[in-house]
XYZ file of N, CA, C and O in Angstrom:
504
model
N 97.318 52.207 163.735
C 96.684 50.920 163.810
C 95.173 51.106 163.966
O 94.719 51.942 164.748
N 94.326 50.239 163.140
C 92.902 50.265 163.129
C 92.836 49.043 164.279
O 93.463 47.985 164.211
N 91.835 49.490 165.453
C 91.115 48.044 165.918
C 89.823 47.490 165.248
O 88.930 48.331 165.146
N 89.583 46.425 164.839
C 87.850 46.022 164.720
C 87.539 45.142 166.052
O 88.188 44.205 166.517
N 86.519 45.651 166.448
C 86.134 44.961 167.145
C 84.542 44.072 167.089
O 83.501 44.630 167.437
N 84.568 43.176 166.783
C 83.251 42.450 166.618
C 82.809 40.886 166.631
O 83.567 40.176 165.971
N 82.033 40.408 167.081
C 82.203 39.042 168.061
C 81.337 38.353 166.828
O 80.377 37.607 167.021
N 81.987 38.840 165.164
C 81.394 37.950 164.501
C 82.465 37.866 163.282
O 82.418 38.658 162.340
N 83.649 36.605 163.407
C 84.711 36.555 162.886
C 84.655 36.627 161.420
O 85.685 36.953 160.829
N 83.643 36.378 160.791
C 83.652 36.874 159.228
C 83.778 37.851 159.315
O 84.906 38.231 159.628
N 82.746 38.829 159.101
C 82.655 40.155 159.118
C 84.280 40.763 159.501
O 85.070 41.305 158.729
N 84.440 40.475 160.888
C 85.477 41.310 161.032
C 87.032 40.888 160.163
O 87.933 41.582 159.691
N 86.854 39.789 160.224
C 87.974 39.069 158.936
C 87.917 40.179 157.502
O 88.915 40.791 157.121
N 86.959 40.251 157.031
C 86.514 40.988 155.255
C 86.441 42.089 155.565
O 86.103 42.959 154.762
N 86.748 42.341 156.850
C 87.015 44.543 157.145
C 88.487 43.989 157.595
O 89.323 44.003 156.692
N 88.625 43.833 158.003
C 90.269 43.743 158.030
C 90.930 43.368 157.314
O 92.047 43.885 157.351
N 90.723 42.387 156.345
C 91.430 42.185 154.491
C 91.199 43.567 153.903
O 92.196 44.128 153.450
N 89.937 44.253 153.838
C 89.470 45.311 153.161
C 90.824 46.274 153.925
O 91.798 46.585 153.240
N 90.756 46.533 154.884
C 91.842 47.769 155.075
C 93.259 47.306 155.165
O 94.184 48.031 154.802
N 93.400 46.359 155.543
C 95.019 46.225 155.044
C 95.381 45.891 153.782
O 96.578 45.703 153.562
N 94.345 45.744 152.637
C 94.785 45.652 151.217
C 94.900 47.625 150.800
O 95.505 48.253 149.930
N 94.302 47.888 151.541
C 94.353 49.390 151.724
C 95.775 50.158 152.225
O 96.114 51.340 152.167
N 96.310 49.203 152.636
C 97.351 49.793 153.156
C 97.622 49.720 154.607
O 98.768 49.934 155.002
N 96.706 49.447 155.409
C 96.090 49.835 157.489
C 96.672 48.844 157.619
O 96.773 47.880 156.861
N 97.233 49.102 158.944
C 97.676 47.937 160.060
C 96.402 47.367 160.831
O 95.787 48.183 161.517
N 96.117 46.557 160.806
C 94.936 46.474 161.159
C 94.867 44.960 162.692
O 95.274 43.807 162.555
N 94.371 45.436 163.684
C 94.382 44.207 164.743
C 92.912 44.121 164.724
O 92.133 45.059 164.549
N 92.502 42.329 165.015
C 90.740 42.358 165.516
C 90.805 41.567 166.791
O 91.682 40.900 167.341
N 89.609 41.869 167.051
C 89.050 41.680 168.764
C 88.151 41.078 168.303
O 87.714 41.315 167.177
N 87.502 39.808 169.391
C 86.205 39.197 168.676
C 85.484 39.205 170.399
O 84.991 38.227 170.960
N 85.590 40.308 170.843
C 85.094 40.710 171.497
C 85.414 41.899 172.773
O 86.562 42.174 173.120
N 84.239 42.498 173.352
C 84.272 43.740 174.144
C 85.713 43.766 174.926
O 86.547 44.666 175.023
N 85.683 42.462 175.435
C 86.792 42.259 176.972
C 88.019 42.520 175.561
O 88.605 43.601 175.514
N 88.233 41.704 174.751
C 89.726 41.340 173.881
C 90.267 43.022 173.151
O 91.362 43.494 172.845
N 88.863 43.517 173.104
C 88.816 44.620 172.198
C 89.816 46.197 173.406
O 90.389 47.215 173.018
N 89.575 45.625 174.926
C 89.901 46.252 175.839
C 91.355 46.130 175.856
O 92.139 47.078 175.903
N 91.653 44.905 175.816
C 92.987 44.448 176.250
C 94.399 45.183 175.383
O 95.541 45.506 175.709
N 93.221 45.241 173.569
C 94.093 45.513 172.563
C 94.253 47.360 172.472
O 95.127 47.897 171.792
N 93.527 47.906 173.054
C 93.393 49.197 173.100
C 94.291 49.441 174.739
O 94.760 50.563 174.934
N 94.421 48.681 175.503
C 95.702 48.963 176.413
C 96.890 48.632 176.097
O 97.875 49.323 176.360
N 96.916 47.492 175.473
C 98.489 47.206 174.814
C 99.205 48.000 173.689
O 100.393 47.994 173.367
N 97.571 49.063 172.901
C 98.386 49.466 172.177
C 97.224 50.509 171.056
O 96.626 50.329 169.995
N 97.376 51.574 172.018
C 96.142 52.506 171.390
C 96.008 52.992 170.016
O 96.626 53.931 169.514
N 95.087 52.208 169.439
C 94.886 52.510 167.839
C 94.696 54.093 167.576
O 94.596 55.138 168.219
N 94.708 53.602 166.137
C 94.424 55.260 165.750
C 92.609 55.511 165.308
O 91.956 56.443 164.838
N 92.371 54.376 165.683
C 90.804 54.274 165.155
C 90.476 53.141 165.591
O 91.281 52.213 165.655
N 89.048 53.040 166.012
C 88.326 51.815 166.845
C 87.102 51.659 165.612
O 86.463 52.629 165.204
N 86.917 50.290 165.126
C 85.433 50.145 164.714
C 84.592 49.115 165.299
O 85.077 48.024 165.000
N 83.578 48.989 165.978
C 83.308 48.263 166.886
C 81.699 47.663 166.428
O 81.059 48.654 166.073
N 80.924 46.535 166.325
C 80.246 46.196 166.174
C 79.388 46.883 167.552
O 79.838 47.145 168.668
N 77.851 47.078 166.958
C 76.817 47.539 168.440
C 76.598 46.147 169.287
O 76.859 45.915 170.468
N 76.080 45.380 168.368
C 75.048 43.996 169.207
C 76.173 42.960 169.363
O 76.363 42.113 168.490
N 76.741 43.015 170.217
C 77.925 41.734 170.708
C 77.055 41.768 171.969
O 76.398 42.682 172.466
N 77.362 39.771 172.542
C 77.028 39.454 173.281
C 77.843 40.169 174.107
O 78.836 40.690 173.598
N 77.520 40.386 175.945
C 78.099 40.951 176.952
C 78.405 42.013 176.861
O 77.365 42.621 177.112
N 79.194 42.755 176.653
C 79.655 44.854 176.283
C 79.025 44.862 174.893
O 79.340 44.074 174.000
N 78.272 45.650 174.809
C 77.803 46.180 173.630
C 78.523 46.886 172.935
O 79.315 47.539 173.614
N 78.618 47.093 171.533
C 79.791 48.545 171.040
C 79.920 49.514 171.716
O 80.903 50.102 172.167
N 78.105 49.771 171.811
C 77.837 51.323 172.436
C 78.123 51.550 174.172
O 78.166 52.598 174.816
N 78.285 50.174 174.598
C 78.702 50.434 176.047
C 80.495 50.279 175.619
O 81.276 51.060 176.162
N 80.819 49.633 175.009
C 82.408 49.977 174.965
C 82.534 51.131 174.544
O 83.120 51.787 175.405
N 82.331 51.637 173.806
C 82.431 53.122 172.930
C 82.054 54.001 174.566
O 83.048 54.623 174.940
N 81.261 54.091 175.199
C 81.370 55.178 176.643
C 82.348 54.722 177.368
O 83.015 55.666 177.791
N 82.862 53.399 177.810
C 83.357 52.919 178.686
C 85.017 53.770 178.064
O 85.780 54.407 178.790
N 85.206 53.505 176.494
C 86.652 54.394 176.363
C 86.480 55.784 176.490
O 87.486 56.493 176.527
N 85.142 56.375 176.577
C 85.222 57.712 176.631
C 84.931 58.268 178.362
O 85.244 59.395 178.746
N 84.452 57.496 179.010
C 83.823 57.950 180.312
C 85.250 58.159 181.009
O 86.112 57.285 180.911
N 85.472 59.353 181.720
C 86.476 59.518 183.472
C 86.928 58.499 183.721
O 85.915 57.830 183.930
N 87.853 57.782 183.875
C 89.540 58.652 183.576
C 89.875 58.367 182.418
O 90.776 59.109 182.028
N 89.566 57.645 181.707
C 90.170 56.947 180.734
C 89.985 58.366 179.382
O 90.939 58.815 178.747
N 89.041 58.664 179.283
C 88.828 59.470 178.187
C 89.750 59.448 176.646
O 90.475 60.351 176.227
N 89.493 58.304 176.081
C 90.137 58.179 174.926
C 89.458 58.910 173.802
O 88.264 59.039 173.533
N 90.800 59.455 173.087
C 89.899 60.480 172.268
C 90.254 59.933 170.564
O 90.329 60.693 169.598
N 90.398 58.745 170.537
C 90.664 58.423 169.317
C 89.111 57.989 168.592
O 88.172 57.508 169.225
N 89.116 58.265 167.244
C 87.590 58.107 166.856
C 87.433 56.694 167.069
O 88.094 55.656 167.017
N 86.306 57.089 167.324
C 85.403 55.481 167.177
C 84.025 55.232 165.943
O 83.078 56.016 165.877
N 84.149 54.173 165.168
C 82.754 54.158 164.188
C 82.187 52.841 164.738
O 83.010 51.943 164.921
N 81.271 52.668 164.945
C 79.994 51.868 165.043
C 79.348 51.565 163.904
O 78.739 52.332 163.158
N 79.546 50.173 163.791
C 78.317 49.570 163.157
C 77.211 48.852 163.696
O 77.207 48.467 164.865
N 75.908 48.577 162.595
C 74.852 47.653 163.038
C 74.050 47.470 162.451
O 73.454 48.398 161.906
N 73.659 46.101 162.297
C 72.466 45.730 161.103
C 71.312 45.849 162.101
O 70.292 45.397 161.581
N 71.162 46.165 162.985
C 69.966 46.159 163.810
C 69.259 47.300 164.392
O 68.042 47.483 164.424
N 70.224 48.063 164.860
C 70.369 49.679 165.578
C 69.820 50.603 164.223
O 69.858 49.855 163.246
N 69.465 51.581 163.946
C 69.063 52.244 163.356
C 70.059 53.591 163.650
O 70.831 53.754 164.595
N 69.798 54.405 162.627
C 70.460 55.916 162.786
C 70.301 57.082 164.097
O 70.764 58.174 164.426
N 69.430 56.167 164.531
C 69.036 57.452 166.035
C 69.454 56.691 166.719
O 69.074 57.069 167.827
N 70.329 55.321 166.913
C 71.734 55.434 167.702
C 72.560 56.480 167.805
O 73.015 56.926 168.858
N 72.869 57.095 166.127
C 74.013 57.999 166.046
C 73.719 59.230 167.213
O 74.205 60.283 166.798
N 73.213 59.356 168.242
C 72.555 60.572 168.802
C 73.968 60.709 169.609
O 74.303 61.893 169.646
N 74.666 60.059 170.105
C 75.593 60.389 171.585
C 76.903 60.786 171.698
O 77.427 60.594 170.601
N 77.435 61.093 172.221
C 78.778 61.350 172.207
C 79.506 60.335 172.676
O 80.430 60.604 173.443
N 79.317 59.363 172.418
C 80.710 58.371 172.717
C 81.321 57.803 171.604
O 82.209 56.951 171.646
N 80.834 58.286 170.622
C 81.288 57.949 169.467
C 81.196 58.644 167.958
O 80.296 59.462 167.775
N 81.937 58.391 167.083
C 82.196 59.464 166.379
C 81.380 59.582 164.935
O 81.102 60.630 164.352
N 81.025 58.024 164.451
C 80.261 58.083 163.533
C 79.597 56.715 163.565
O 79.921 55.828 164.355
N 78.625 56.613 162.628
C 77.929 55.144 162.669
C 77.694 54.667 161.123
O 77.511 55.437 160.180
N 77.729 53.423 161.065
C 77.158 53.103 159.730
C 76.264 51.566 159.792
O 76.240 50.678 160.643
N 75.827 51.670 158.963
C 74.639 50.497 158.960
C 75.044 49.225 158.427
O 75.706 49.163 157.392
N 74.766 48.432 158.930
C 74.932 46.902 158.169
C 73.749 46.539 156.987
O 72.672 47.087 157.222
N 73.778 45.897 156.048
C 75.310 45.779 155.075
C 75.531 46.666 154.978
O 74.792 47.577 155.353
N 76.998 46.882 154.261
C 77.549 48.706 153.768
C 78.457 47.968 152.305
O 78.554 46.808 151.905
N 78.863 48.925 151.944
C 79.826 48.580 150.948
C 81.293 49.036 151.539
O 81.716 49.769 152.432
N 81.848 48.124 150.458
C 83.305 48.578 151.029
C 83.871 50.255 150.533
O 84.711 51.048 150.958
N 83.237 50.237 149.817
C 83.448 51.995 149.856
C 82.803 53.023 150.583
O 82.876 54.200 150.228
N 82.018 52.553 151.827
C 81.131 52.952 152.491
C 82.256 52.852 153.206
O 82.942 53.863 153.058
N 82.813 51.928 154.036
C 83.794 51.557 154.793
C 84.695 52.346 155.027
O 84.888 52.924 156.097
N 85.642 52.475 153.530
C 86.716 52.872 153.412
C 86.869 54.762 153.319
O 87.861 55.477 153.456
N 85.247 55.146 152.994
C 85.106 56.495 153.030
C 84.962 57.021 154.186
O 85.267 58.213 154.161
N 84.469 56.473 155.680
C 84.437 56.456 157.299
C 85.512 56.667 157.580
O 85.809 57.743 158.098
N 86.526 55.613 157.305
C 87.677 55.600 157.646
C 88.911 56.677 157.518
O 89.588 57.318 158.321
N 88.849 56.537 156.044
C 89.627 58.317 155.572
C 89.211 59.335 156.165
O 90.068 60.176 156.436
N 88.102 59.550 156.476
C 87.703 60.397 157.271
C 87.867 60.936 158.588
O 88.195 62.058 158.973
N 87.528 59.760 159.259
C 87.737 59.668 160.374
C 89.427 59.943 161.140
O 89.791 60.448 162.202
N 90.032 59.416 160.155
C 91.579 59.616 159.825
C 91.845 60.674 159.500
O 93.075 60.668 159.465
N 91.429 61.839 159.164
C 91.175 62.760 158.603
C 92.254 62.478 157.099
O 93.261 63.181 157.191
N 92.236 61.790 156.052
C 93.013 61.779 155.501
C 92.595 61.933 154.400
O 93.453 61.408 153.691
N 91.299 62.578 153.344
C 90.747 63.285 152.695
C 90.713 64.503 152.871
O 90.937 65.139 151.841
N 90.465 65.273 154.037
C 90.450 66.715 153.577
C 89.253 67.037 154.521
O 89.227 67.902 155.397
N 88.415 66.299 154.219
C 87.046 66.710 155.010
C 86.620 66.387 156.823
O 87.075 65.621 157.672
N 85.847 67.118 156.812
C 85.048 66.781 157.759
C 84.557 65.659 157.932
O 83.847 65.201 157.036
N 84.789 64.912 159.108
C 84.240 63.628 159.462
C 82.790 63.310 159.674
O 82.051 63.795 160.531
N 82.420 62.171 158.506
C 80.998 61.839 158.052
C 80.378 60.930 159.709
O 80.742 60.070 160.510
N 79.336 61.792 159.451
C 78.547 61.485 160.811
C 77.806 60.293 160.438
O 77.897 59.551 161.416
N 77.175 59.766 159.610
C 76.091 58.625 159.568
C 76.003 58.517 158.196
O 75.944 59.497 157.454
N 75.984 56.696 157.611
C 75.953 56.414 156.250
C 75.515 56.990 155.413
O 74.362 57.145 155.815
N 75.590 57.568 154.265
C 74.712 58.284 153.348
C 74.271 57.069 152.779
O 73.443 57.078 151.868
């Protein structure tokens, strides 16, 4: 199961059509707290989380699943039309990509991240 998490219901609507026409089970969160609830009821195999949501930020949810005790080790990708690439600096998360993207931008994170290409998991949008 993919989570999206992002407190802006289009967006996360047209990534979640995009991967379940793909094939993904896909649940969304339209926000930090909902995005929590759905990752205790039922730990995805991948988190994509918007940065700039009001109240928890991506990047504070993205530490909050990685910080003592919890330490979830399932990838996480970050997006953001605002944040720039020297977000990508930290370890709480696994890759980043920029707003807009294409859906093959999307869907190439994802395989990845999934490891379900072959490769090494892409660190930041090309």
């Amino acid at each position: 199961m993919i989570l999206i998490v992002d407190d802006d219901p289009y967006l996360a609507e047209m990534c979640s059509m995009l991967l379940e026409a793909c094939g993904y089970d896909v649940r969304v969160a339209l926000s930090a707290q909902e995005g929590i609830a759905e990752v205790e009821a039922c730990c995805p195999e991948l988190l994509i989380s918007d940065c700039c949501m009001s109240g928890m930020t991506g990047l504070e949810l993205s530490q909050y699943f990685r910080s003592p005790p919890l330490g979830y080790r399932f990838p996480i990708l970050l997006m953001s039309g605002s944040l720039g690439r020297d977000v990508a600096h930290g370890n709480s998360f696994d890759a980043f990509i920029a707003k807009p993207f294409l859906a093959e931008t999307l869907l190439r994170h994802v395989r990845s991240l999934l490891h379900e290409d072959g490769a090494a998991p892409v660190l930041a949008a090309a």
